[in-house]
Coordinates of C-alpha atoms and ligand atoms in Angstrom, one line a residue:
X1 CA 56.4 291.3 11.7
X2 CA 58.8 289.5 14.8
X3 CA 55.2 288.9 16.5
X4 CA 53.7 286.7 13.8
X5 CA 56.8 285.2 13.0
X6 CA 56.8 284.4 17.0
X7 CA 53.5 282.8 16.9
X8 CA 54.1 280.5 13.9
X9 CA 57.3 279.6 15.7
X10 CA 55.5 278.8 19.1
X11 CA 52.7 277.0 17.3
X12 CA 54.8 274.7 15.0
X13 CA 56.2 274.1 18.4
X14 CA 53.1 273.1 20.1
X15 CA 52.5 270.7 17.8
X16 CA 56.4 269.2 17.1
X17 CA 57.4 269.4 20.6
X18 CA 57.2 266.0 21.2
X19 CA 58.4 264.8 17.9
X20 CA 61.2 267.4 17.2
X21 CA 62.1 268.2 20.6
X22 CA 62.3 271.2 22.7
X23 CA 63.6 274.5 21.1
X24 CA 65.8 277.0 23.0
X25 CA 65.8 280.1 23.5
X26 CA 67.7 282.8 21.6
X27 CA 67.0 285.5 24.1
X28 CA 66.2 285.4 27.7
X29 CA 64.7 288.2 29.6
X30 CA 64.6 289.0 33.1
X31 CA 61.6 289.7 35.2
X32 CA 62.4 292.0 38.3
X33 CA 61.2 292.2 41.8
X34 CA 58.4 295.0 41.5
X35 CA 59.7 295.8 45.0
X36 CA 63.1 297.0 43.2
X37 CA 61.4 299.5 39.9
X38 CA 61.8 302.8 40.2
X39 CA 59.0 305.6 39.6
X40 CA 60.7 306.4 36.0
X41 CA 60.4 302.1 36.0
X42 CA 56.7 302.7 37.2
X43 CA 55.5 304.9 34.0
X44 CA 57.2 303.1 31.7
X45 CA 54.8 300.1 32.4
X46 CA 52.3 302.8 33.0
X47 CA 52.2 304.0 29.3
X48 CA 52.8 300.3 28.0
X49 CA 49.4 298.7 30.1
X50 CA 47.5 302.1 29.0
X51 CA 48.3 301.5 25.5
X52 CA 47.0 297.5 25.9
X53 CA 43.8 299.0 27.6
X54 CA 43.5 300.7 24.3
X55 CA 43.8 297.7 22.2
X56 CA 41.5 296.3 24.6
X57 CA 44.0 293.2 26.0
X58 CA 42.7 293.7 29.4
X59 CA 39.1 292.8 28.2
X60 CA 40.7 289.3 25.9
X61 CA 42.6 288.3 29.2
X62 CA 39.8 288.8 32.0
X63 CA 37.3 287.1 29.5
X64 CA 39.3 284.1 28.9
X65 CA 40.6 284.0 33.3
X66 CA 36.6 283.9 33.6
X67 CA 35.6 280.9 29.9
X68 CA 38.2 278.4 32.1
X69 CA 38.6 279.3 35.3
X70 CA 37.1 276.1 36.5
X71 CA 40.0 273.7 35.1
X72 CA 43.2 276.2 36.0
X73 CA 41.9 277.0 39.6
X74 CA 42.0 273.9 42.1
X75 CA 43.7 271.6 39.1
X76 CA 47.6 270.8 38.1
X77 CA 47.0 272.9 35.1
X78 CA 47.0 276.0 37.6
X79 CA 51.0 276.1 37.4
X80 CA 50.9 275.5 33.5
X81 CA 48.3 277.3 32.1
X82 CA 48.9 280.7 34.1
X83 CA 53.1 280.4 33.3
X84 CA 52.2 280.3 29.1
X85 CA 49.2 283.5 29.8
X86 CA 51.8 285.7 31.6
X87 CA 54.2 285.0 28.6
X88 CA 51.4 285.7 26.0
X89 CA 50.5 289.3 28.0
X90 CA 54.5 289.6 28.0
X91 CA 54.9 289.2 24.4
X92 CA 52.4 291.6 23.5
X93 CA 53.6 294.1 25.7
X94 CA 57.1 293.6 24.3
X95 CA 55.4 294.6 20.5
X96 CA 54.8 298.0 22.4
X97 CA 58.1 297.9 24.6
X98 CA 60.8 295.5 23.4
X99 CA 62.2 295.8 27.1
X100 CA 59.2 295.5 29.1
X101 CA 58.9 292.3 31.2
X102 CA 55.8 291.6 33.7
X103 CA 57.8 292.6 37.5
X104 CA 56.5 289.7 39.8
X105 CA 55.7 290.6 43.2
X106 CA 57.2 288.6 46.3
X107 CA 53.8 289.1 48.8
X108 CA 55.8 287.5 51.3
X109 CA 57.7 290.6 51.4
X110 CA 54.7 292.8 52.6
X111 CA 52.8 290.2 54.5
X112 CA 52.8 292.2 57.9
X113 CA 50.7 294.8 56.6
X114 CA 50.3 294.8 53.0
X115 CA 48.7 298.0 52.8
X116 CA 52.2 299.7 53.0
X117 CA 53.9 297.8 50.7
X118 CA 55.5 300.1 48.1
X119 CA 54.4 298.1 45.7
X120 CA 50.6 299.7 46.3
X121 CA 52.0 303.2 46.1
X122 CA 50.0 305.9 44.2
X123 CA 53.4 306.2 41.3
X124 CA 53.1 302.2 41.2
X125 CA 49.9 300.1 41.4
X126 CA 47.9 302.4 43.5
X127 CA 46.5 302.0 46.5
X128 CA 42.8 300.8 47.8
X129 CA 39.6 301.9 45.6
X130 CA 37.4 305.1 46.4
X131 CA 34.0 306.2 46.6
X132 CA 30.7 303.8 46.6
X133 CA 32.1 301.9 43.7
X134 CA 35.4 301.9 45.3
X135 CA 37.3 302.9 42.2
X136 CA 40.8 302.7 42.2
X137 CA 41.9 305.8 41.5
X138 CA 45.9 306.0 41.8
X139 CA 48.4 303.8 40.3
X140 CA 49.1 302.6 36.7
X141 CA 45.5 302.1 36.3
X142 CA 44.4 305.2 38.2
X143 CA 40.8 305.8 36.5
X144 CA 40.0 303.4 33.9
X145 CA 36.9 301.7 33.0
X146 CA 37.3 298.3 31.8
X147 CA 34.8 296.1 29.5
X148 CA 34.6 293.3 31.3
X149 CA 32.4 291.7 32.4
X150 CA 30.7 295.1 32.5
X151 CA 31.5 298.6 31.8
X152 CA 33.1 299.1 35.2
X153 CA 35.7 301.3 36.7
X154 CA 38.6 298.8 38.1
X155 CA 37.8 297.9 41.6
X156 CA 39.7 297.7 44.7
X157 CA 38.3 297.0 48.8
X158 CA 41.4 296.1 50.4
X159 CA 40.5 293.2 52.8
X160 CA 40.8 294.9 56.2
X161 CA 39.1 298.3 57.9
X162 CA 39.8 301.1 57.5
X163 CA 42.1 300.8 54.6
X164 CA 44.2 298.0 56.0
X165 CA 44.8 294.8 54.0
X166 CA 44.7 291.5 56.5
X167 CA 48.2 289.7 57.2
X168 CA 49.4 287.6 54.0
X169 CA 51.7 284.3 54.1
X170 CA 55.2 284.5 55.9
X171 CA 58.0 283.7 54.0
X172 CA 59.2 280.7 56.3
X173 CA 55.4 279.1 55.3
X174 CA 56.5 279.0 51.6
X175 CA 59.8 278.0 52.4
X176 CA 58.2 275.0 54.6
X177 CA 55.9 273.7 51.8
X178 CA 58.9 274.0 49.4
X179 CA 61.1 271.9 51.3
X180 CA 58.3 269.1 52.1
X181 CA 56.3 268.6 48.7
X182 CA 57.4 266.3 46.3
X183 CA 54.4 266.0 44.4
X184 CA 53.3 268.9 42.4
X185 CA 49.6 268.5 43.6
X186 CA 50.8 269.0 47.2
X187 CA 52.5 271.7 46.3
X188 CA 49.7 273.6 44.0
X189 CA 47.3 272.9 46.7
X190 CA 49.7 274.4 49.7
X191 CA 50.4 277.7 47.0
X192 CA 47.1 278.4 46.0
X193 CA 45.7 278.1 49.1
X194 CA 48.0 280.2 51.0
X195 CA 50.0 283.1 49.4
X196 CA 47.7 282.5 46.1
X197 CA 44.1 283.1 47.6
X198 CA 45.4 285.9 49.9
X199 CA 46.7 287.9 48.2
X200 CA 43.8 288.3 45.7
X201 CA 41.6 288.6 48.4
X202 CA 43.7 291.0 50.5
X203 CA 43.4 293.5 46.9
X204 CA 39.6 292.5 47.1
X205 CA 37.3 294.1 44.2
X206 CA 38.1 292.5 40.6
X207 CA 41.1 291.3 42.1
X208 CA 39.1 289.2 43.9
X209 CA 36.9 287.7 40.8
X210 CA 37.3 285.0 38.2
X211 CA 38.0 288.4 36.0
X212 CA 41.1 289.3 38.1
X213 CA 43.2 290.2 35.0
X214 CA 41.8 293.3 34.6
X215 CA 43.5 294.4 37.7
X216 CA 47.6 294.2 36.3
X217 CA 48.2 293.3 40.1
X218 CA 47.1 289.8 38.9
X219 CA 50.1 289.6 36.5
X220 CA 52.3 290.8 38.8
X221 CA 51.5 288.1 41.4
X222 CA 51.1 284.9 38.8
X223 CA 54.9 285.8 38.0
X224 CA 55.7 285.7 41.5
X225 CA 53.5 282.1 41.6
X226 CA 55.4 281.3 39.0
X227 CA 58.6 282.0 40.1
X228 CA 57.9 279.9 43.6
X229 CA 56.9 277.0 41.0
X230 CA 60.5 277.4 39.2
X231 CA 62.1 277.5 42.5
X232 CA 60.5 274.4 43.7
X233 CA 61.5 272.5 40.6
X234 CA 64.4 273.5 40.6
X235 CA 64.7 272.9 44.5
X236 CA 63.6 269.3 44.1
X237 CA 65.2 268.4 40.9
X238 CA 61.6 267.5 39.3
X239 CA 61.6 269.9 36.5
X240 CA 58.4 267.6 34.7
X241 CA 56.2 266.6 37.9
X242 CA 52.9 266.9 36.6
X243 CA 50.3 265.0 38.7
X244 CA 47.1 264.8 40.5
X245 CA 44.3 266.0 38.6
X246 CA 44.2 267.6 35.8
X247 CA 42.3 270.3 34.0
X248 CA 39.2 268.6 33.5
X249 CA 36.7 266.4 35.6
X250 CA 38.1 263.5 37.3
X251 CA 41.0 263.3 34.8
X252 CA 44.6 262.0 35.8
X253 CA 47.1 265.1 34.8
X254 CA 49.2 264.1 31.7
X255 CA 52.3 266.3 30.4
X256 CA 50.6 265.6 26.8
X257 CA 47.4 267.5 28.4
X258 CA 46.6 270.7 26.1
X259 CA 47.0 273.7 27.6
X260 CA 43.6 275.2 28.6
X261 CA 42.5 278.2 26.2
X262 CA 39.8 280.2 25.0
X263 CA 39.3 281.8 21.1
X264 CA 40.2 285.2 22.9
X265 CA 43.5 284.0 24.1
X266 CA 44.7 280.8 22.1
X267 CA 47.9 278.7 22.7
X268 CA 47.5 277.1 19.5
X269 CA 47.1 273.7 21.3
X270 CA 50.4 273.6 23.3
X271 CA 51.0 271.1 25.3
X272 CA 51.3 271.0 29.2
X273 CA 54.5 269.5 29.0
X274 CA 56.3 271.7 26.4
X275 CA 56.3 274.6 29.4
X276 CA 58.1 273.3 32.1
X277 CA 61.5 274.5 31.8
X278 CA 62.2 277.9 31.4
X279 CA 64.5 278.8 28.4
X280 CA 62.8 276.7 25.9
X281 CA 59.4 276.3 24.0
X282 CA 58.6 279.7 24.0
X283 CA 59.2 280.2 28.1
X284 CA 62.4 282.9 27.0
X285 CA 62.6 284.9 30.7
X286 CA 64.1 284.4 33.9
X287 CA 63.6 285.7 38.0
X288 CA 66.4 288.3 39.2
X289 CA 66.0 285.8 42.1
X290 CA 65.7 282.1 41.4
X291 CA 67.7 279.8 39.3
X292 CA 68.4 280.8 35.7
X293 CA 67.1 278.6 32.8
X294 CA 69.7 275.1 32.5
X295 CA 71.9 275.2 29.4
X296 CA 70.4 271.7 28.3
X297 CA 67.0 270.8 28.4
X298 CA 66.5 268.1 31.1
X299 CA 65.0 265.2 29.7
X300 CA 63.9 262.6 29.1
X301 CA 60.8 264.3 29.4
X302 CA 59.2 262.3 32.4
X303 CA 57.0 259.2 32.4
X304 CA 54.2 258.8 30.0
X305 CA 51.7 258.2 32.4
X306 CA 51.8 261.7 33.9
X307 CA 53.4 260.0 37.4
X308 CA 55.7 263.2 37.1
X309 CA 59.0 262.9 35.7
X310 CA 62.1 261.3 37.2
X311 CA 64.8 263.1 39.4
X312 CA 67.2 265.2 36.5
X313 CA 70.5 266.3 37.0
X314 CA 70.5 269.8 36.7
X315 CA 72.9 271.4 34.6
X316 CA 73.8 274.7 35.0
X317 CA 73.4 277.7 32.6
X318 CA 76.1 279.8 31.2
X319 CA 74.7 279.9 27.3
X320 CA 71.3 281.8 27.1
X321 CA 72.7 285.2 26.1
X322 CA 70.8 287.4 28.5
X323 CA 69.2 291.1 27.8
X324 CA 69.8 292.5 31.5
X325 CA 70.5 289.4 34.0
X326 CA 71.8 291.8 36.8
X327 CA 74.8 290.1 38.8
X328 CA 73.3 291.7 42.3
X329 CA 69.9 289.7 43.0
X330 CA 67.4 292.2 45.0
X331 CA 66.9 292.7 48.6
X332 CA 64.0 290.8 50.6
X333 CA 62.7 287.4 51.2
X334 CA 63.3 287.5 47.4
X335 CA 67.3 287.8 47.7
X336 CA 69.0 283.8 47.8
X337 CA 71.0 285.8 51.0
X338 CA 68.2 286.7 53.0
X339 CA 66.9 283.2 52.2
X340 CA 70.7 281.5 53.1
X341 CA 69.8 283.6 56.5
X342 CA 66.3 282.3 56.7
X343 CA 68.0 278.8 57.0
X344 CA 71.0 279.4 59.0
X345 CA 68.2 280.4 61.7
X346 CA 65.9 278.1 61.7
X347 CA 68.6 275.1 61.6
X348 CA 69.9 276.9 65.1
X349 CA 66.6 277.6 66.5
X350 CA 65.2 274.5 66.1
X351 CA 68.1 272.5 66.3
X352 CA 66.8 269.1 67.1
X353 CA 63.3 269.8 67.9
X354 CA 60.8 267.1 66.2
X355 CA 59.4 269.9 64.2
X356 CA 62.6 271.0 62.1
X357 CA 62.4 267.5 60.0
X358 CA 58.2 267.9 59.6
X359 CA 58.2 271.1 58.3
X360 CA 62.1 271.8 56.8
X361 CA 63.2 268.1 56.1
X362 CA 66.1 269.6 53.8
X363 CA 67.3 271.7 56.9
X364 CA 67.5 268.9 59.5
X365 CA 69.4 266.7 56.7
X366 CA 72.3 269.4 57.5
X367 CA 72.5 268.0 61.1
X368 CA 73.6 270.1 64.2
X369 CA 75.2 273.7 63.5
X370 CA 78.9 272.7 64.4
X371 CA 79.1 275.8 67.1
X372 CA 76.2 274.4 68.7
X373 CA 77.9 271.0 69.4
X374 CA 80.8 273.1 70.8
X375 CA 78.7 275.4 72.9
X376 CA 79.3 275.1 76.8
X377 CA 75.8 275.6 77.5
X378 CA 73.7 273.9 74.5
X379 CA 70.4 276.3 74.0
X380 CA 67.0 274.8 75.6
X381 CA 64.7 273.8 73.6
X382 CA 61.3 274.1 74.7
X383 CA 58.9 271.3 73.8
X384 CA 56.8 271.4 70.5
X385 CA 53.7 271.5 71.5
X386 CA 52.1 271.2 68.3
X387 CA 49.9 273.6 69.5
X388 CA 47.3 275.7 67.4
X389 CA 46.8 279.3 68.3
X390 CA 45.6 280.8 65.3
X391 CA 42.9 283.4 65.3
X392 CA 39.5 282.7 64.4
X393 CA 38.3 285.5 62.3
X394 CA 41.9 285.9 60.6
X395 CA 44.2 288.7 61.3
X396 CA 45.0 288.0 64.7
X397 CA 48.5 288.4 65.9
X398 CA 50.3 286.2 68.0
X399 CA 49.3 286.9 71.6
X400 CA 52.7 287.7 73.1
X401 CA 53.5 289.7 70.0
X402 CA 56.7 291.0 70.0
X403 CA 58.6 292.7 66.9
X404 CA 60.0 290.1 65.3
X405 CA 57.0 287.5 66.2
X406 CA 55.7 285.7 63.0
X407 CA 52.2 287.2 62.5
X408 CA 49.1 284.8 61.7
X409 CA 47.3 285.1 58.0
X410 CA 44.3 285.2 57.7
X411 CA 41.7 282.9 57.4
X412 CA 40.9 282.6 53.2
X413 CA 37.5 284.3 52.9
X414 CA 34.6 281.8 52.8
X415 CA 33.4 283.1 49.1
X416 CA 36.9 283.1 47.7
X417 CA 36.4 279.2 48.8
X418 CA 32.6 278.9 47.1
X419 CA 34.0 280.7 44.0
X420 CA 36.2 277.7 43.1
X421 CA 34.3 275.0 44.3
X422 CA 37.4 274.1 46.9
X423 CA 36.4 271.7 49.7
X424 CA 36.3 273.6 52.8
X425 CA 38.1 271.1 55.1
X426 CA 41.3 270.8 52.8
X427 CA 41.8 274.5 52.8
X428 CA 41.0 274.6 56.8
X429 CA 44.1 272.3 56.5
X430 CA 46.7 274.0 54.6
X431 CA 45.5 277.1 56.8
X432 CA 46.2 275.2 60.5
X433 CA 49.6 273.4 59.0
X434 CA 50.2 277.6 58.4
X435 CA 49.6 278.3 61.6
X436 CA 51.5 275.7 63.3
X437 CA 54.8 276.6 62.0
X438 CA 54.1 279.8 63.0
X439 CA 53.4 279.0 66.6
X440 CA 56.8 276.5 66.3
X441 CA 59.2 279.5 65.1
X442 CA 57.5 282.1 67.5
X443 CA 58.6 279.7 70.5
X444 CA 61.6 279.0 69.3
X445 CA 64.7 281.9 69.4
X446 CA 63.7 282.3 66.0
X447 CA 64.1 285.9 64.5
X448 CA 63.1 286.3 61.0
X449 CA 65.2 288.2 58.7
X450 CA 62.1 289.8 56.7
Ligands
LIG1 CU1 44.0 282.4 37.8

């Protein structure tokens, strides 16, 4: 059977990695924007989750999310550990559907007002749950009861009233943190504060719990994590950072670090370090939007002491024969245009304010837009103020809102914080730096192209 043969592959991997080097991929397959499948699309991953429910995956995955969430939640092994348990749900859906890949979903995309997001409609991922139980009710998982940690129907309580979800993360936010961190623990912590947290908690109900993998949102949103994590080592050239702390107490993270698992859902021992370039080691996909996986495997693989891995040159892919890598990328903050937009703007918008080098350092090393120089009356740039508007309770709009106005998250709910022990003051942070920006773009001319 291909699946055994796969896991004894993988597994003499985990071990040999380091001594035999990495392996490449025969095969790469693409994971699509969820905002781009079609209904036919829709039950097609319909009948492939129902027939995992009935092999009762969804039970092995939320168990195991729950045995270690305390070392892959607030930890470097965040990034790691959830890119190899999306493969290991992709490879056993692929036993049922050799096509099927897990469609990530860019949040960023919806983050006005999630609630009408496509992705949550009633022929997709369903909408918010019903009833005193709040049962979801529509969507791929429309009725089911789950094992986990109970006997329960799958539960949804979208964050706002009356069946609203509160604002999610900008795209220009991600975009910021992408461009300023250059260590992967700054990064993690900026992610799953922001776009991680809310989202989950925007779902609310087991999407919202250390057993969030009963909900298949939760594997459509770890792809898109995962995606923003391959675009930011791709975007900084630092394909083997690894650092801060690790997966256990107190503990320096190490590429040689074995990948958190749990006798439900095993990795065989893999290491940390044999997952961080896509197209090798067992990683065979790649995004419709973000970089596909380099021809060559980037090494040497970083410094021994877990520091993070030197700047690599990065060679570009032409030789990973590829199932479906479609030559138009999808539309949104998703699409590398919208996001070549994205730039262009802020670059004129802010111009020379002191704000474009804090938060888009890789913008203001462009300089000047040329037209601007030539202008005969150069824009006026208002002051940055630095000031912090942000609403208190979460959800507030700006106060001059106008149409294309970046809109405040909101706040990340206080339990969400409790649940994974995170020290309050250093979300508070990520959350103001948020808001900041916003209030730096909204008085600017800046219009946003999402
Ligand atoms: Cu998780």
């Amino acid at each position: 059977m291909a699946f055994k043969f796969l896991v004894i592959a993988l597994a003499t991997c985990a071990s040999l990695v380091c001594a035999q080097g990495p392996s490449r991929c025969e095969d790469i397959r693409v994971r699509r924007s969820a905002h781009s499948l079609s209904d036919s699309d829709w039950a097609n991953v319909q009948s492939v989750v129902s027939q995992m429910h009935r092999d009762g995956q969804f039970e092995r995955f939320a168990q195991t999310h729950d045995q270690i969430f305390d070392s892959v939640h607030g930890h470097s092994a965040f990034f790691p550990f959830h890119r190899r348990f999306i493969v290991e749900f992709e490879n056993l859906a692929r036993e049922i559907d050799p096509s099927f890949t897990v469609p990530y979903w860019d949040t960023t995309r919806d983050y006005r007002r999630p609630e009408t997001s496509a992705v949550l409609r009633p022929q997709a991922l369903g909408g918010d749950g019903e009833g005193p139980q709040r049962c979801l009710q529509s969507g791929v998982q429309g009725n089911w009861t789950v094992g986990f940690p109970d006997r329960h129907c799958i539960r949804r309580q979208f964050s706002g009233s009356g069946g609203a979800i509160l604002p999610w993360i900008p795209a220009e936010v991600i975009s910021s943190f992408m461009q300023r961190d250059q260590q992967l623990a700054d990064f993690r912590e900026h992610i799953e504060f922001s776009i991680h947290g809310a989202t989950h908690i925007g779902l609310g109900g087991d999407a919202a719990t250390r057993y969030a993998p009963n909900d298949f949102f939760f594997f459509m949103h770890h792809a898109n994590i995962d995606r923003l994590w391959w675009l930011w080592q791709n975007d900084q050239a630092r394909f083997f950072a690894y650092d801060g702390p690790g997966g256990s107490q107190g503990a320096q993270a190490h590429l040689s670090d074995a990948i958190p698992e749990s006798r439900a859902v095993s990795f065989g021992g893999q290491q940390v370090g044999s997952v961080m370039v896509l197209g090798f080691n067992g990683m065979c996909y790649a995004y419709d939007s973000a970089p596909p996986p380099p021809d060559m495997y980037p090494g040497p693989v970083g410094n021994d002491d877990g520091s993070g891995g030197g700047r690599i040159k990065i060679t570009p892919a032409t030789g990973h024969k590829s199932n479906n890598m479609p030559s138009a990328i999808n539309s949104g903050s998703s699409n590398m245009a919208s996001r070549a937009l994205e730039i262009a703007r802020i670059r004129t918008a802010l111009g020379e304010q002191e704000g474009l080098k804090e938060y888009f350092p890789k913008v203001a090393l462009l300089g000047a837009p040329a037209r601007m120089a030539n202008a005969a009356s150069p824009p006026v740039h208002r002051p940055y103020t630095h000031q912090y508007k942000c609403g208190g309770g979460g959800g507030a709009r700006p106060q001059a809102a106008t149409k294309q106005a970046l809109v405040y998250p909101a706040r990340m709910a206080e339990k969400w914080v409790k649940m994974h022990g995170f020290k309050p003051e250093r979300v508070e942070k990520v959350y103001r730096e948020a808001c900041r920006l916003i209030d730096l773009l909204n008085n600017s001319t800046y219009v946003s192209p999402y």
